[in-house]
Tab-separated table of C-alpha atoms in Angstrom:
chain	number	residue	atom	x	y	z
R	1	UNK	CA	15.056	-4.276	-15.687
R	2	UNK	CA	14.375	-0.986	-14.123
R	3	UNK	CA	10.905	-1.092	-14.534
R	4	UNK	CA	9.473	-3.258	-11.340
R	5	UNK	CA	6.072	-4.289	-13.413
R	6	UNK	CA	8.064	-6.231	-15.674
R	7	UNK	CA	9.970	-8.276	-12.859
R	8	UNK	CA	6.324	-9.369	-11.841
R	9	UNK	CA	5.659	-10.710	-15.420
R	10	UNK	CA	8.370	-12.653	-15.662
R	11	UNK	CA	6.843	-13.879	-12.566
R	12	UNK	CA	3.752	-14.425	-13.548
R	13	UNK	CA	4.444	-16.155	-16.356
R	14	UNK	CA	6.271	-18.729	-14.113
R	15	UNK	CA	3.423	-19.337	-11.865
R	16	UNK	CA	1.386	-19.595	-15.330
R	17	UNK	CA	2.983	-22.958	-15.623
R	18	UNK	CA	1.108	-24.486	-12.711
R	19	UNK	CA	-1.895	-24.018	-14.019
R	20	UNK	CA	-3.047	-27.495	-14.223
R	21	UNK	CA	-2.094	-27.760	-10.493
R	22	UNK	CA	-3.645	-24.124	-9.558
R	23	UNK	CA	-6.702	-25.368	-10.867
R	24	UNK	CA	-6.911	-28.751	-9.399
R	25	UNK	CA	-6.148	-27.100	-5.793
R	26	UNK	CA	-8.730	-23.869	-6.589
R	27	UNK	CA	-11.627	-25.814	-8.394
R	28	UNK	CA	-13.036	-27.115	-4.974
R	29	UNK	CA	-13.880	-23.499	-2.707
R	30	UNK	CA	-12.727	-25.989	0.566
R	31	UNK	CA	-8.794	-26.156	-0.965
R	32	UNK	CA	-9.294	-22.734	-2.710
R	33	UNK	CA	-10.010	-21.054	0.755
R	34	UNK	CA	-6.961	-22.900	2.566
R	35	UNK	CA	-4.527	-22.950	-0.263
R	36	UNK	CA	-4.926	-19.105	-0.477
R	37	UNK	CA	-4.535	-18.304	2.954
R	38	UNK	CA	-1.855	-20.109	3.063
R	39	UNK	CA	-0.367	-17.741	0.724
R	40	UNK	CA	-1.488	-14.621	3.010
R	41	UNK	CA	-0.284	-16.150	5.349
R	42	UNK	CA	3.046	-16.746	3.633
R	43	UNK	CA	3.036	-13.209	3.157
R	44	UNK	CA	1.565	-12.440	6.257
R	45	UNK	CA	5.300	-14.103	8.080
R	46	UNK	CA	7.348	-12.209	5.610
R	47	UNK	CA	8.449	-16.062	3.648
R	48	UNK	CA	9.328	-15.979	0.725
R	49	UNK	CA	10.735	-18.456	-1.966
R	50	UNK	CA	14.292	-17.453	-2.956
R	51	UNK	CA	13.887	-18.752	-6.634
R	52	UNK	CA	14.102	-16.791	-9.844
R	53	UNK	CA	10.322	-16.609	-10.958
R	54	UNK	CA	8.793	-17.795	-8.025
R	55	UNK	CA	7.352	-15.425	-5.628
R	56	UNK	CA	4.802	-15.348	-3.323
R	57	UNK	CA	3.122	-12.725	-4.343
R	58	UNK	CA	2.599	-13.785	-7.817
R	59	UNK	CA	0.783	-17.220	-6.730
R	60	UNK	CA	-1.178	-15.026	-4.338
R	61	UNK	CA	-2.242	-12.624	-6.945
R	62	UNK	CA	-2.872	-15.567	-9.724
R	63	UNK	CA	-4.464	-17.796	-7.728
R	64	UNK	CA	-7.469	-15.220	-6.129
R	65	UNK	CA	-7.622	-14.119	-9.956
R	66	UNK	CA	-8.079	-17.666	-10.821
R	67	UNK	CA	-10.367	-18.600	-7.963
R	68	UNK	CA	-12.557	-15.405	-8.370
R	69	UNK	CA	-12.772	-16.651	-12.540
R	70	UNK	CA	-13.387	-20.338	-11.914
R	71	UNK	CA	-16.374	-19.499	-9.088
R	72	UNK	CA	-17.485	-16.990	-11.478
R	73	UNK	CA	-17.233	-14.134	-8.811
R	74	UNK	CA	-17.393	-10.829	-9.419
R	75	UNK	CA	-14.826	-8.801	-7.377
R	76	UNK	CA	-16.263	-5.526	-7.555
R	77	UNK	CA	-19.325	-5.921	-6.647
R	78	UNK	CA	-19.101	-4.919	-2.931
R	79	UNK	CA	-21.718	-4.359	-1.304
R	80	UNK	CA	-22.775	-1.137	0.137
R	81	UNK	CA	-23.292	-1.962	3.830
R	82	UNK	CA	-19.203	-3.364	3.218
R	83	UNK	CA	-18.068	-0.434	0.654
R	84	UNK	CA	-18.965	2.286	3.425
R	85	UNK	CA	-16.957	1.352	6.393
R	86	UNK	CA	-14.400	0.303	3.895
R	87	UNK	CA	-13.983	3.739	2.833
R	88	UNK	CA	-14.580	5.424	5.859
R	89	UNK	CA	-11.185	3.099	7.007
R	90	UNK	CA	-9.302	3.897	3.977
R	91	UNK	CA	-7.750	7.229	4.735
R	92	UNK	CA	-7.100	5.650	8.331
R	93	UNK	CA	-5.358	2.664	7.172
R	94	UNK	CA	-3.125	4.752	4.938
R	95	UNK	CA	-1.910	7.167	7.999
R	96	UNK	CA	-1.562	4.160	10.448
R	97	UNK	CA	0.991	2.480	7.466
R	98	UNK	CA	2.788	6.029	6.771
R	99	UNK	CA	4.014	5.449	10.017
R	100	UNK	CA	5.993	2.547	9.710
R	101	UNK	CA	9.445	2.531	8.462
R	102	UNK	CA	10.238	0.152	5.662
R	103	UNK	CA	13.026	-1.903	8.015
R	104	UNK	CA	9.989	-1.918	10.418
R	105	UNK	CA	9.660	-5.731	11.154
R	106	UNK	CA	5.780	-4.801	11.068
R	107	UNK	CA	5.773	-3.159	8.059
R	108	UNK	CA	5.005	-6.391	5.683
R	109	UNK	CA	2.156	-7.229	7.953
R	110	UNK	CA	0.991	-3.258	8.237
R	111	UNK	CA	1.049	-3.366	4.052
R	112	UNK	CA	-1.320	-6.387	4.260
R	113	UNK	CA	-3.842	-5.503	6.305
R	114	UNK	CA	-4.007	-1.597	4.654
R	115	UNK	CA	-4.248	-3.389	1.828
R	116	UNK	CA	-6.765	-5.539	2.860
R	117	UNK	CA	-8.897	-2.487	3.289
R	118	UNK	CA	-7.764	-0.113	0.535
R	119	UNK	CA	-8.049	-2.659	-2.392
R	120	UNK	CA	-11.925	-3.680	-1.583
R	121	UNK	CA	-12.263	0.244	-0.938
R	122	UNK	CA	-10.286	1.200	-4.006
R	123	UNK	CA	-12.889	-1.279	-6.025
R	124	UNK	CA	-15.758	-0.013	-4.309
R	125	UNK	CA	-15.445	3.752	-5.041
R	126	UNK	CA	-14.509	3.076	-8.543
R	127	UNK	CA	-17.648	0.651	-8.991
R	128	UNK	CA	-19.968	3.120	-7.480
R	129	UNK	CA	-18.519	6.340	-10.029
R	130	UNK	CA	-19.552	4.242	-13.168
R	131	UNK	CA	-22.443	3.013	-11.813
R	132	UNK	CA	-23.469	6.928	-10.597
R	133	UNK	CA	-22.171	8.110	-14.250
R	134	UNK	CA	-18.710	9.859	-12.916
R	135	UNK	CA	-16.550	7.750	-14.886
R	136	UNK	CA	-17.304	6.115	-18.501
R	137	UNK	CA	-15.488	3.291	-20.134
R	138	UNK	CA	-12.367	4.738	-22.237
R	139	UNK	CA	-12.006	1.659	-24.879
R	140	UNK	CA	-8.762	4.117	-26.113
R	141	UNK	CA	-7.293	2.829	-22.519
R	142	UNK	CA	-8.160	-0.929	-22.573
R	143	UNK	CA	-6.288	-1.351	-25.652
R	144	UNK	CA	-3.362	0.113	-23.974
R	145	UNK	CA	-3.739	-1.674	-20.708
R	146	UNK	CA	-0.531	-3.813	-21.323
R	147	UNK	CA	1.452	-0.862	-21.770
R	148	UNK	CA	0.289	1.336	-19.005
R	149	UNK	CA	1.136	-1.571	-16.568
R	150	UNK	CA	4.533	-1.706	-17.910
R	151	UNK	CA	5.209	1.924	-17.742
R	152	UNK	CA	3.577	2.743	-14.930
R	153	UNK	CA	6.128	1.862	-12.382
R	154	UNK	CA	8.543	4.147	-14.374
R	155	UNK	CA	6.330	7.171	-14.625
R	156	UNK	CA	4.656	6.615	-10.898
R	157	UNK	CA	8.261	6.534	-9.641
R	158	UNK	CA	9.283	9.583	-11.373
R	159	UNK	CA	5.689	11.458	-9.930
R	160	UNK	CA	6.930	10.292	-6.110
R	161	UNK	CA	10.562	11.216	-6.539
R	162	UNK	CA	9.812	14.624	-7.217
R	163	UNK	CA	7.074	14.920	-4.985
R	164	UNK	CA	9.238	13.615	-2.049
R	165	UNK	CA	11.433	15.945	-3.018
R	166	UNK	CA	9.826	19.120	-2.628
R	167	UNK	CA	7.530	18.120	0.370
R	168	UNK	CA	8.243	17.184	4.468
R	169	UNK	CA	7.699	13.310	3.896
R	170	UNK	CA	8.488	12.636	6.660
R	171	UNK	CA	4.731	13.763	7.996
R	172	UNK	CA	2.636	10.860	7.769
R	173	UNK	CA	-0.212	13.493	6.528
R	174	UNK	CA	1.894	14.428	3.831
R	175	UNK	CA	2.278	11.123	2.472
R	176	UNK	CA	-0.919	10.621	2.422
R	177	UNK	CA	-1.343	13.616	0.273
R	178	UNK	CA	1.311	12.533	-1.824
R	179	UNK	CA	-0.072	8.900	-2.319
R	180	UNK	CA	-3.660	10.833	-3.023
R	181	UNK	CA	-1.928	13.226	-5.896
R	182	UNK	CA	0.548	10.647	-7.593
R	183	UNK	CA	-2.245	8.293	-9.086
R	184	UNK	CA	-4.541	11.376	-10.068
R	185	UNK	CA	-1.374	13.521	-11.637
C-alpha cells in the first residue's frame, strides 16, 4: 500500500509469530541484552533479511517492546541527570544527520545513532510536560491510536512535501525547521 505504517504491520504481525521463541531468548536479561544488539547491530551494518514480513527492524522494535514488558521497565522514565544532555544533543544530532545524503553509505548508521539520542530525548521532554502539567491525557486520542498510526505516514508525507516545496532544503538548518514544524502542524 501507499501508506508505509501499514507495510510495518504486516510486519509486525510476522514477527508476532515468534513469540514463543522471542520470549524464551528475552526472558533471561543475559540473552535479552545480546540478542538485541545483535539486531542493532544488524541494523547498525545495513543487513537486512530479503523476506516478505521479515525485517529487521520489526524484531528490533518487538523485541525491546517485549523485553522492556517482560522486565517490567518503564521506558520513560529517564532520568534527569540523562534527559538533560539528551536534549541538549538533540538539536545537534538532527543537523549532523541533515547532512547526509540518503545514498550516503553512512547514512543508516548516522539514523541510528540520532536516533539513539532523539528517541530517549523525545521520551524525556514529553515525560517531563505531563509531569510539569503542559500536556494532559486526551482519552479522545487513545481510542484512535490505531488509526493515527495508520494515517500518519499519509498526512506527515503530505506536511513534508509541501514544506520541501516551498523552502531551501537543501540547508541542513532548514530541515531542521521543517522536521520541528511537520509533527507540531
Amino acid at each position: 500500500p501507499a501508506d508505509g505504517p501499514l507495510w510495518f504491520i504486516r510486519n509486525l504481525m510476522v514477527v508476532s509469530l515468534t513469540t514463543p521463541v522471542l520470549y524464551l531468548l528475552l526472558k533471561r536479561k543475559v540473552t535479552a541484552i545480546i540478542f538485541i544488539s545483535a539486531l542493532i547491530l544488524f541494523n547498525f551494518i545495513g543487513s537486512d533479511v530479503q523476506l516478505t514480513g521479515l525485517s529487521n527492524g520489526a524484531f528490533l522494535f518487538f523485541s525491546t517492546g517485549a523485553c522492556l514488558a517482560i522486565h517490567d521497565i518503564d521506558f520513560t522514565r529517564i532520568p534527569h541527570k540523562a534527559g538533560i544532555p539528551l536534549m541538549l544533543m538533540y538539536i545537534p544530532s538532527q543537523l549532523i544527520l541533515n547532512t547526509f545524503d540518503d545514498s550516503s553509505i553512512y547514512a543508516p548508521t548516522a539514523y541510528l545513532l540520532t536516533s539513539a539520542v532523539k528517541i530517549p530525548a523525545t521520551l524525556y521532554i514529553v515525560s517531563l510536560l505531563f509531569r510539569k502539567g503542559v500536556l494532559k491525557p486526551t482519552p479522545e486520542l487513545t481510542k484512535i491510536s490505531f488509526l493515527l498510526y495508520a494515517i500518519h505516514g499519509i498526512i506527515v508525507g503530505m506536511i513534508l512535501k509541501s514544506l520541501y516545496v516551498t523552502m531551501d532544503s537543501e540547508n541542513p538548518a532548514v530541515l531542521l525547521g521543517i522536521y520541528i514544524a511537520t509533527p507540531c502542524i
